Short mmCIF file of C-alpha atoms and ligand atoms in Angstrom, two decimals:
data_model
loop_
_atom_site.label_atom_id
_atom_site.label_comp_id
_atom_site.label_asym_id
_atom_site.label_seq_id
_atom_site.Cartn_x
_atom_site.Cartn_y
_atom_site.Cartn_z
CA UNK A 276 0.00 0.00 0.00
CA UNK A 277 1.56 3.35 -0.94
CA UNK A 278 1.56 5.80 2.15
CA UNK A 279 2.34 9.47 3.05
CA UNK A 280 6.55 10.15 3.69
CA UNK A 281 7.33 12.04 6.14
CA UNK A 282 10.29 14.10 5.01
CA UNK A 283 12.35 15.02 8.57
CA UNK A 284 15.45 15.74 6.40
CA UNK A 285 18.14 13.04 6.20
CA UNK A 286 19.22 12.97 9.63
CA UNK A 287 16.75 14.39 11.93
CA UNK A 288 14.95 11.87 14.21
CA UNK A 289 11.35 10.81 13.36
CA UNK A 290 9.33 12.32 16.76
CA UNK A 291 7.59 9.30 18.47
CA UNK A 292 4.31 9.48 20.86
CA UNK A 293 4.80 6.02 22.79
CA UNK A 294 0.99 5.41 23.80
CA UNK A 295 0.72 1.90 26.69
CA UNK A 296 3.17 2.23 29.51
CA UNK A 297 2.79 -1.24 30.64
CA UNK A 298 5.77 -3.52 30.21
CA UNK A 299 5.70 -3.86 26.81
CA UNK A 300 5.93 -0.08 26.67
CA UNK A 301 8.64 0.06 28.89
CA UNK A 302 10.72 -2.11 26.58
CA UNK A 303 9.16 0.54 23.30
CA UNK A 304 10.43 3.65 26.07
CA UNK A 305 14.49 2.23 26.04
CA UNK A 306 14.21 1.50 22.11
CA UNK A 307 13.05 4.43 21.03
CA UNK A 308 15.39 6.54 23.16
CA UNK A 309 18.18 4.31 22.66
CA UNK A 310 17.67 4.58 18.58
CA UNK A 311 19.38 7.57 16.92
CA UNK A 312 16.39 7.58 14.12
CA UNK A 313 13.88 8.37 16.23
CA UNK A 314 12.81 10.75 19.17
CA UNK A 315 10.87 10.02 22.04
CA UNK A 316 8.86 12.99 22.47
CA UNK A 317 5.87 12.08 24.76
CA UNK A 318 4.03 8.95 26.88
CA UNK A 319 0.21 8.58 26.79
CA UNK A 320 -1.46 6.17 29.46
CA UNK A 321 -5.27 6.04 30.30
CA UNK A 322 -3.30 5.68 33.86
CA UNK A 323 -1.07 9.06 33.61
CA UNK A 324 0.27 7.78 36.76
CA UNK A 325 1.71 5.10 35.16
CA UNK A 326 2.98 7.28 32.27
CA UNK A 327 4.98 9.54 34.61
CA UNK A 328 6.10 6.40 36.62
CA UNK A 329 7.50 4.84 33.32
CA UNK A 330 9.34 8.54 32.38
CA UNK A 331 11.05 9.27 35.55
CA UNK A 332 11.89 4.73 35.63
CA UNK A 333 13.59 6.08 31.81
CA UNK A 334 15.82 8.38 33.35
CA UNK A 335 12.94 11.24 31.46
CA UNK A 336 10.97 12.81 34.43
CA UNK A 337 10.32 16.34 31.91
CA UNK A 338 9.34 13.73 29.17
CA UNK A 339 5.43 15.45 28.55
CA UNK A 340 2.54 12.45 29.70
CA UNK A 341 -1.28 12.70 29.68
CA UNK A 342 -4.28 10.23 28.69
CA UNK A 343 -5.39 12.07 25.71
CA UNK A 344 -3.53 10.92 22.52
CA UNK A 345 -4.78 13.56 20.35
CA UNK A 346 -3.76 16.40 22.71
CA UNK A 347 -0.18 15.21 23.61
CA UNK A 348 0.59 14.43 19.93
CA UNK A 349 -0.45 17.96 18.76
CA UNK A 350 1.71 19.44 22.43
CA UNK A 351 4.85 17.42 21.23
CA UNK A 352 4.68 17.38 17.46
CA UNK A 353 4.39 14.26 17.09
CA UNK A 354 4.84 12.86 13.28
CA UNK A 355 4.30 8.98 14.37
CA UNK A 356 3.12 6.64 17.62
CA UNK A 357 3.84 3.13 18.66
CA UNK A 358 0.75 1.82 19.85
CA UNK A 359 1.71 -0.92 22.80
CA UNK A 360 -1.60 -1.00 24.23
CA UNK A 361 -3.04 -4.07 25.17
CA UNK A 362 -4.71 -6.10 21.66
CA UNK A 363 -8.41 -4.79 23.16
CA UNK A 364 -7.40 -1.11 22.63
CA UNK A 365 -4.95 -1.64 19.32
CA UNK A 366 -8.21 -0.98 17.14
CA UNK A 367 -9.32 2.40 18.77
CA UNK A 368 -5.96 3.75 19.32
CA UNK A 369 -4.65 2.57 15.88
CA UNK A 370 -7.27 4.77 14.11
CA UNK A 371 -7.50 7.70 16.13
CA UNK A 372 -4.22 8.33 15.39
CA UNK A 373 -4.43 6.96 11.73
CA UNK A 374 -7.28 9.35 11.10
CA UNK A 375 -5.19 12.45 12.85
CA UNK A 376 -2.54 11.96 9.89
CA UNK A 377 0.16 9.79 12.31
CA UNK A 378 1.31 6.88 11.00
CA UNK A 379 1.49 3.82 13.19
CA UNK A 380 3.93 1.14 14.45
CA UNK A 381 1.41 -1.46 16.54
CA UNK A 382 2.62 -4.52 18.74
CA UNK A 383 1.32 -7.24 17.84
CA UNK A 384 -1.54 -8.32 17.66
CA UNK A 385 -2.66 -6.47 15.09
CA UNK A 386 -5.91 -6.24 16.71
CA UNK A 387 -8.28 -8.20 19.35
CA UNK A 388 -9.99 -10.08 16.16
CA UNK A 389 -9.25 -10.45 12.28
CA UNK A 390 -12.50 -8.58 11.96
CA UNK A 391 -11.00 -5.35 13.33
CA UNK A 392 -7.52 -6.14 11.18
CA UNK A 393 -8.95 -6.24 8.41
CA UNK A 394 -10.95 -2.38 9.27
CA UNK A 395 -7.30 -1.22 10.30
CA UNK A 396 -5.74 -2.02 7.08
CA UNK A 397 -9.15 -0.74 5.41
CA UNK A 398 -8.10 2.82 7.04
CA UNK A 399 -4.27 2.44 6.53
CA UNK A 400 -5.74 2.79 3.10
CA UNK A 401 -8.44 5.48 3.61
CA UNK A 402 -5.84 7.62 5.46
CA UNK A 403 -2.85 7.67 3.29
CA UNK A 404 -0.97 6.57 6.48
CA UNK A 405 1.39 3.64 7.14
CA UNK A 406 0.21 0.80 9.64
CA UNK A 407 3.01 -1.55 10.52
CA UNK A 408 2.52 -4.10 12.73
CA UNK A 409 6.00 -4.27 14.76
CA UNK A 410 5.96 -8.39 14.78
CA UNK A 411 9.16 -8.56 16.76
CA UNK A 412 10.47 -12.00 16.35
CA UNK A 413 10.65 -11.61 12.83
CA UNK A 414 13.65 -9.28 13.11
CA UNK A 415 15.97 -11.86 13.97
CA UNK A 416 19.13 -11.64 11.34
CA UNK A 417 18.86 -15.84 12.30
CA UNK A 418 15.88 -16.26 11.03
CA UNK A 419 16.41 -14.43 7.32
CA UNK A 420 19.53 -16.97 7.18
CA UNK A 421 17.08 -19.39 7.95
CA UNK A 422 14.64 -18.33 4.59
CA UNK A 423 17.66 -18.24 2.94
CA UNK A 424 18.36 -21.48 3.42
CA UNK A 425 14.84 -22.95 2.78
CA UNK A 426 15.03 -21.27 -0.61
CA UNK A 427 17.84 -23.70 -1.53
CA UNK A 428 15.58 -26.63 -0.61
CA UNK A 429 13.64 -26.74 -3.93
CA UNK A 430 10.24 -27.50 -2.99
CA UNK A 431 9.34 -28.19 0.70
CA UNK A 432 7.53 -30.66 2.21
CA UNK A 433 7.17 -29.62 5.70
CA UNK A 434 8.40 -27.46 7.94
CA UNK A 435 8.02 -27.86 11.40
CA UNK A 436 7.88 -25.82 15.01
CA UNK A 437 8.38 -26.92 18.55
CA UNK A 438 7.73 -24.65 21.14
CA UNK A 439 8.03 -26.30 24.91
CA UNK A 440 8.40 -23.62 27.74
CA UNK A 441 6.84 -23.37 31.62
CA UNK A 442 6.68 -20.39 32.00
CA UNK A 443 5.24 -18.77 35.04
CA UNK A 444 3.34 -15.62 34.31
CA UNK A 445 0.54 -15.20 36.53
CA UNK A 446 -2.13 -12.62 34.90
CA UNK A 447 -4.14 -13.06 32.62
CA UNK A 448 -2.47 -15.12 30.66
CA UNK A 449 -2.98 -18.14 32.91
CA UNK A 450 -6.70 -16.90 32.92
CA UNK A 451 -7.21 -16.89 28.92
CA UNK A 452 -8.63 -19.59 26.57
CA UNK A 453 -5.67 -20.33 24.37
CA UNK A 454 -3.07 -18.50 25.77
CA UNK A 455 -0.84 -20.63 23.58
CA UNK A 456 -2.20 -19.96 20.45
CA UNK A 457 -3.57 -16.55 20.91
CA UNK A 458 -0.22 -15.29 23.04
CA UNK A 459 2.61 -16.48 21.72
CA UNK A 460 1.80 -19.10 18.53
CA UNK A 461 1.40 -15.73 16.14
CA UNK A 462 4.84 -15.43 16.38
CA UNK A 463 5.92 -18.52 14.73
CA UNK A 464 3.18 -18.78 12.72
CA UNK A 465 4.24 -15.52 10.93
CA UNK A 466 8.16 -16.40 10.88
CA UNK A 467 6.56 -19.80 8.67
CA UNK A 468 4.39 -17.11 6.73
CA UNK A 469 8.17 -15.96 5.71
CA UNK A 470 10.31 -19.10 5.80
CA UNK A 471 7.96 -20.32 2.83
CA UNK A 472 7.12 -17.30 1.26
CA UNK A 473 3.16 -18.72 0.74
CA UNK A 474 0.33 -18.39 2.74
CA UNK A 475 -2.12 -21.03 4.74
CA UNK A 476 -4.92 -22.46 2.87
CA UNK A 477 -6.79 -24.18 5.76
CA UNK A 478 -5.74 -25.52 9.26
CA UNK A 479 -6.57 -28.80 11.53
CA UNK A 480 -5.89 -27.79 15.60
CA UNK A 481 -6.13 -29.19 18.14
CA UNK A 482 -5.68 -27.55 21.67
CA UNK A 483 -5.73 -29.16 25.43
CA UNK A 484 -4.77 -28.44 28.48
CA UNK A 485 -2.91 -31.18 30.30
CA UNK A 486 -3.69 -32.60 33.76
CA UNK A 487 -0.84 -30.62 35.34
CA UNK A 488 -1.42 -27.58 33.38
CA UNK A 489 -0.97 -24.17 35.95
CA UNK A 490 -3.41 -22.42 32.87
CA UNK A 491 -7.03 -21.98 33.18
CA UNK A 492 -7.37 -22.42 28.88
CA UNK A 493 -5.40 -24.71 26.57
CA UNK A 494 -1.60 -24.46 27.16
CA UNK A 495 -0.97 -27.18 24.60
CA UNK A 496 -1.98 -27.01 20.83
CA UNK A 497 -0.84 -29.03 17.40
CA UNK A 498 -1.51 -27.78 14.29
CA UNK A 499 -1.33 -28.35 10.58
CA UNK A 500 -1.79 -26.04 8.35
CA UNK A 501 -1.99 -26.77 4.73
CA UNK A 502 -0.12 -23.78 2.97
CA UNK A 503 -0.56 -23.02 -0.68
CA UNK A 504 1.63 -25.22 -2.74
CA UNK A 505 0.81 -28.13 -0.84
CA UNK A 506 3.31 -27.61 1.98
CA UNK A 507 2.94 -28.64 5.64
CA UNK A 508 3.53 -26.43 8.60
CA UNK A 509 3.20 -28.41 11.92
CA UNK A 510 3.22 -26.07 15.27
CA UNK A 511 3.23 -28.05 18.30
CA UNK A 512 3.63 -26.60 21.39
CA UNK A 513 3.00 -26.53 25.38
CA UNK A 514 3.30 -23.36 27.95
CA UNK A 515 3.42 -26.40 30.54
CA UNK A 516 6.29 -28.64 29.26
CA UNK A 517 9.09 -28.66 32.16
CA UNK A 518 11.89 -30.20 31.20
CA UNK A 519 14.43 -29.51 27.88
CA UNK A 520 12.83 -26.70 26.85
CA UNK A 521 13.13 -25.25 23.70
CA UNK A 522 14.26 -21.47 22.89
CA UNK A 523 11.58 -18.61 22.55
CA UNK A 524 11.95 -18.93 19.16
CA UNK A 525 11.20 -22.98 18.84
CA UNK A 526 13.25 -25.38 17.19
CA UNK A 527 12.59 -25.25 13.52
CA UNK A 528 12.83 -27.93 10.96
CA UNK A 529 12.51 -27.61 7.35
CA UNK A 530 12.27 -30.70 5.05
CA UNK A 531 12.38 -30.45 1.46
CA UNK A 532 13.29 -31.90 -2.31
CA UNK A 533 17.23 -30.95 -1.47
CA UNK A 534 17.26 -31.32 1.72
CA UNK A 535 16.92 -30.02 5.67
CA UNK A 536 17.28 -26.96 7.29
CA UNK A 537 17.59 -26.59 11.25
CA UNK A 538 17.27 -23.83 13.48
CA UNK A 539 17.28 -24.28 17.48
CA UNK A 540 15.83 -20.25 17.63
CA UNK A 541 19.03 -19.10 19.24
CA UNK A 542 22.04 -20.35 17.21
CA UNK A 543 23.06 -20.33 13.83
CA UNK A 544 20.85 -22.24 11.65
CA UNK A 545 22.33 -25.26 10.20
CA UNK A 546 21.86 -26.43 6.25
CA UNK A 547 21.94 -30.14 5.35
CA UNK A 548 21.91 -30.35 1.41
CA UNK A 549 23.21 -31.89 -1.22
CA UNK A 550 25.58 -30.13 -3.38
CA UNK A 551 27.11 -27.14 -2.65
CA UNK A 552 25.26 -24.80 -0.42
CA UNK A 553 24.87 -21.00 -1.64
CA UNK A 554 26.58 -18.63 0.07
CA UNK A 555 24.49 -16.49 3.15
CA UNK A 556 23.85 -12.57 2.90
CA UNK A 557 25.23 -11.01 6.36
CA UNK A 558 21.88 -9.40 7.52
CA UNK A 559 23.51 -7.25 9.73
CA UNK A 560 20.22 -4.95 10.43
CA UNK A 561 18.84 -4.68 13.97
CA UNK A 562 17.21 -7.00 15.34
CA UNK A 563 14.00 -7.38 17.65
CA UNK A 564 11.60 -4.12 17.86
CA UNK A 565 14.67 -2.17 17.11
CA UNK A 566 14.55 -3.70 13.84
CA UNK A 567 10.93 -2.71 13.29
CA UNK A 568 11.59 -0.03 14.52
CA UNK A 569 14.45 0.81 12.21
CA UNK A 570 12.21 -0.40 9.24
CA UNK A 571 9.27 1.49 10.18
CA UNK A 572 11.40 4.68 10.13
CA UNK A 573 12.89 3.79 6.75
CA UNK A 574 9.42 3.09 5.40
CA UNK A 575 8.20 6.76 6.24
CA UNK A 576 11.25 8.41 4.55
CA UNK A 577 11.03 6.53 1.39
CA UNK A 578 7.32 5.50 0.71
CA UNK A 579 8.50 1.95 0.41
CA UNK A 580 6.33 -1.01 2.06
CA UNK A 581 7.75 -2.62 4.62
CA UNK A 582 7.63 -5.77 6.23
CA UNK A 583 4.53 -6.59 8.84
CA UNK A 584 2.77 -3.61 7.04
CA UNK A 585 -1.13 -4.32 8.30
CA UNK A 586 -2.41 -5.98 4.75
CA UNK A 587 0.36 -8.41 4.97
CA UNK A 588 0.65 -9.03 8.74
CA UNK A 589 -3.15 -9.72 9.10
CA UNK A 590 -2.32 -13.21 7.89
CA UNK A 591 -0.57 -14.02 10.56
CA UNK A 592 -3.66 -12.92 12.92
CA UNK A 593 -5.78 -15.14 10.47
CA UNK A 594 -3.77 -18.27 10.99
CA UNK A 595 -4.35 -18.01 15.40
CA UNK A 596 -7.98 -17.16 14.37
CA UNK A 597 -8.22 -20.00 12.27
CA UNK A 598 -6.72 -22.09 14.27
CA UNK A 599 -8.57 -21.50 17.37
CA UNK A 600 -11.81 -21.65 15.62
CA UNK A 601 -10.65 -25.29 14.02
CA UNK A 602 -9.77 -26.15 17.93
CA UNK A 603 -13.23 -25.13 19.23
CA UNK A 604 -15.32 -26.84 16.51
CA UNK A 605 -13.03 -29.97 15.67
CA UNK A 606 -13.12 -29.33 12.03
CA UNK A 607 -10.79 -28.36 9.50
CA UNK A 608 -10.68 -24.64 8.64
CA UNK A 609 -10.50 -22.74 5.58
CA UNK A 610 -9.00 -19.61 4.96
CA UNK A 611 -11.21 -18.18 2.52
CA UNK A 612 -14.29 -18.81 5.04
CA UNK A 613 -12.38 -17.63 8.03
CA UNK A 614 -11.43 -14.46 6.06
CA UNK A 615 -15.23 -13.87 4.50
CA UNK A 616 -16.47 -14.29 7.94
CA UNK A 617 -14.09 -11.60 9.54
CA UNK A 618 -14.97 -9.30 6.27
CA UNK A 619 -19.07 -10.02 6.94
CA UNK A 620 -18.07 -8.69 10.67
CA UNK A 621 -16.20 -5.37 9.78
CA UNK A 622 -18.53 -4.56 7.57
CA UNK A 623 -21.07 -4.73 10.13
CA UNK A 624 -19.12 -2.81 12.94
CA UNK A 625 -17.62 -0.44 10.81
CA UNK A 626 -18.83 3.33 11.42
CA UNK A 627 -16.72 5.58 9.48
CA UNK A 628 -17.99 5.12 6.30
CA UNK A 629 -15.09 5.62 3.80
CA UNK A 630 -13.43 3.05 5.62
CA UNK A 631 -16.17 0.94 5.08
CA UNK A 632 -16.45 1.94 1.10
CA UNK A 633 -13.08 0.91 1.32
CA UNK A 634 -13.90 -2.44 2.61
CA UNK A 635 -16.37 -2.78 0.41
CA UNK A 636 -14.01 -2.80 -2.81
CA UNK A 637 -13.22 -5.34 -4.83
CA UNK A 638 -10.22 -6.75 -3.47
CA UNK A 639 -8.16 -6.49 -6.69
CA UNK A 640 -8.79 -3.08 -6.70
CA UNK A 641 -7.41 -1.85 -3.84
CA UNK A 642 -3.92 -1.40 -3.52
CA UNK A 643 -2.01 -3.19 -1.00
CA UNK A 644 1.50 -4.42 0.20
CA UNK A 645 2.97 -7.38 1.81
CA UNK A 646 6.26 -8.36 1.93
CA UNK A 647 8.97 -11.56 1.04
CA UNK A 648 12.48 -9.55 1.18
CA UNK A 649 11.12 -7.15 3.82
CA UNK A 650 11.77 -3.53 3.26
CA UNK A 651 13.69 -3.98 0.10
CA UNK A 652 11.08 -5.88 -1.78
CA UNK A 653 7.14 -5.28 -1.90
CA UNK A 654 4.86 -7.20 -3.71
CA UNK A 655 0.99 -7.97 -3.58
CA UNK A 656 -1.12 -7.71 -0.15
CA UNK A 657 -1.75 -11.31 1.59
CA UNK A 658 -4.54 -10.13 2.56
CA UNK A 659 -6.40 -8.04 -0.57
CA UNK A 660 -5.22 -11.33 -2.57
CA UNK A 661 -6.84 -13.97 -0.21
CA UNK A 662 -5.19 -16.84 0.96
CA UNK A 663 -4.47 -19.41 -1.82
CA UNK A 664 -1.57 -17.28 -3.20
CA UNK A 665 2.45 -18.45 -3.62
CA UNK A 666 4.55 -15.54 -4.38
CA UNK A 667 4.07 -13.01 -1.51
CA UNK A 668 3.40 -12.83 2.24
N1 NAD B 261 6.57 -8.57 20.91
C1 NAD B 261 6.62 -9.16 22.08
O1 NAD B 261 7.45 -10.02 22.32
C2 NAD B 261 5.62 -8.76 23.14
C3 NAD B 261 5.85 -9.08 24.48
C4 NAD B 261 4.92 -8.65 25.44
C5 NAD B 261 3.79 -7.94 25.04
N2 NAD B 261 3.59 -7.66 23.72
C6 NAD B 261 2.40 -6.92 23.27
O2 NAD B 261 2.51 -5.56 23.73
C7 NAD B 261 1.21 -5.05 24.03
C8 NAD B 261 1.19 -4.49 25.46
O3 NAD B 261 1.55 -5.49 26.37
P1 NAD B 261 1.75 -5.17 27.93
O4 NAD B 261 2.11 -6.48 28.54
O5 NAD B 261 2.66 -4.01 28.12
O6 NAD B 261 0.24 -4.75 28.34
P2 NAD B 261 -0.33 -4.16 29.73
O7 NAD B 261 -1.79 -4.43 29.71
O8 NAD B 261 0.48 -4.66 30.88
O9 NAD B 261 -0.06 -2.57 29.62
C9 NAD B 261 -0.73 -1.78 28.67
C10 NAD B 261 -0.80 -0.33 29.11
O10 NAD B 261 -1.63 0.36 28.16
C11 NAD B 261 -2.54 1.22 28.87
N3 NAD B 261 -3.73 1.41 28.05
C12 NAD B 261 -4.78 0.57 27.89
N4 NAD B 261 -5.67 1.08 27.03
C13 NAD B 261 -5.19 2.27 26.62
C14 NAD B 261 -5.67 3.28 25.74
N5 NAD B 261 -6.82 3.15 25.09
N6 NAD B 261 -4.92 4.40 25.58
C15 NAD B 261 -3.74 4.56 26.26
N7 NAD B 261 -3.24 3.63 27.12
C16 NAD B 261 -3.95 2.49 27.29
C17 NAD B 261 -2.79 0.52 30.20
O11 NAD B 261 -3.20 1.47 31.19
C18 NAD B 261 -1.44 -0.11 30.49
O12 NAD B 261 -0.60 0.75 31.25
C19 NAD B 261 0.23 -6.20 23.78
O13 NAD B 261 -0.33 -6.08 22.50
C20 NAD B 261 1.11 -7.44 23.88
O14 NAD B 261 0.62 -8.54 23.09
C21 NAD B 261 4.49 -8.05 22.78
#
């Protein structure tokens, strides 16, 4: 999707309105300051206590708080925000300051539901303004040596996650329904969204919670998804596995018509081939939100789409929302009904009404963005094309 640059010369730092000081946006706080690209100009919290708790914790006591994004953005200048609110408030924050002309770098998820993804990207597009959804763990220099050794594979059979942590959170995370899948499985189901460069095509889940389980919802889940092109993607994982856990990342496997590529999520990934193996680009960028960071800055100053931009990253929303739904009904899930549904539902919420013309559209009409080389390399919306595509995502 083409979107407004913001031209803040060639070196001057892009101003940044952090809005959530929870933990999350403590983390955002230190990257943003710590970045020499961007600015930290302001905090908004519902809780300004919190806010001004979280500036003077920064070492930034002066920094300007309040509760009232609109206000502190137009006190400070603001040209962009980082949304880090919790997934209930991503939708209303997102497009408030969409809709004041600030582009937007969201955690993830995207949004509470794929209904309300699919009306942010809808207003990305009304707006003129980039939405970027930060997607952290898809940063990692590791894993782009990783997709650039599953390129060498020739065509892949599977590829495979394990995820097996016990981790004690309290919160609400032990309160949730899937705290697996809707938590933490989006990240590695978008890292397979780019390991195979395809998107999912339907999706059999199951989720459980086992007898010693500390969770209230399913800590356990295995998945297939069937991705266009015929591979496999098996996620299995457990937030109650003690014992030989595996990294935050997983432990990846890919298995194809050259051979296997293996990543443990925290070393060097490791190619098994035969014949010569190609030689790695360094992908030296920064990693983690500092790489999104980094890209969502870039994006601004040059127009270009990045990677995690909201048409493309919505995918990766679709595939918890899919799964979940093929866990609670014990059938196998399509995209393209998963995908109608959530359309049928923003249409039906939707109040502003160009974003809902927008919605409306023809999908091949509207102009969208996803990405396969990240920043360097956009190409057709995952989500505007619908799911049984190969050559994007
Ligand atoms: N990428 C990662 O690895 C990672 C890790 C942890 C959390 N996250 C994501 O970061 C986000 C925030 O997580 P958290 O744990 O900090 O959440 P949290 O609920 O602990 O804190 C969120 C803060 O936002 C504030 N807030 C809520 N609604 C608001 C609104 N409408 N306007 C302004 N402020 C509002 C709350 O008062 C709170 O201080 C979530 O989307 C979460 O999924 C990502």
């Amino acid at each position: 999707m083409s979107h407004a640059t913001i031209d803040c010369g060639t070196h001057a730092p892009l101003r940044v309105l952090v809005v959530g000081a929870g933990p999350m946006g403590r983390t955002w706080l230190k990257a943003v300051s710590a970045s020499d690209e961007a600015d930290l100009v302001g905090l908004v919290d519902l809780d300004v206590d919190a806010a001004r708790h979280a500036a003077a914790q920064l070492g930034r006591p002066e920094l300007p708080t309040g509760d009232d994004l609109l206000e502190l953005a137009a006190r400070t200048d603001a040209q962009a925000v980082v949304n880090v609110t919790p997934p209930a408030a991503h939708h209303q924050v997102t497009t408030t300051a969409l809709f004041a002309g600030l582009p937007v770098l969201g955690e993830k998820p995207m949004a509470a539901t794929l209904a309300q993804a699919l009306a942010l990207a809808a207003a990305a597009e009304v707006s003129g303004r980039l939405f970027m959804v930060s997607q952290s763990r898809r940063w990692n220099p590791q894993l782009f040596h990783l997709r650039d050794m599953v390129a060498q594979l020739g065509a892949i059979g599977t590829l495979t996650t394990e995820f097996y942590k016990a981790p004690r959170f309290s919160g609400f995370r032990e309160e949730m329904p899937h705290p697996l899948l809707v938590d933490m499985a989006i990240h590695a189901f978008d890292s397979a969204r780019f390991l195979l460069a395809t998107e999912p095509v339907s999706v059999y889940c199951e989720a459980f919670n086992p007898p010693w389980s500390w969770y209230r919802g399913d800590a356990s889940a295995c998945a297939t998804f069937e991705m266009a092109g015929g591979t496999r993607y098996l996620y299995h994982g457990s937030w109650c596995a003690p014992g030989a856990e595996t990294s935050w990342n997983g432990s990846w496997r890919a298995s194809g018509e050259h051979g296997t590529a293996r990543w443990d999520g925290e070393s060097t990934p490791a190619l098994d081939i035969n014949g010569p193996a190609k030689p790695l680009d360094a992908h030296t960028g920064p990693s983690d939100i500092a790489g999104a960071l980094h890209a969502f800055v870039g994006a601004l100053r040059t127009g270009r789409t990045p990677m995690g931009e909201a048409h493309e990253n919505a995918m990766s929303l679709a595939m918890v929302e899919a799964a979940v739904e093929s866990a609670r009904t014990g059938r196998r899930v399509s995209f393209a009904a998963v995908l109608e549904q959530a359309h049928a539902q923003a249409l039906t919420d939707e109040r502003r009404p160009q974003v809902r013309a927008a919605l409306e559209r023809p999908v091949g009409s509207r102009a969208c963005a996803g990405s396969r080389d990240g920043e360097h390399s956009p190409t057709t919306g995952a989500v505007a094309r619908g799911p049984a595509t190969r050559d994007g995502g």
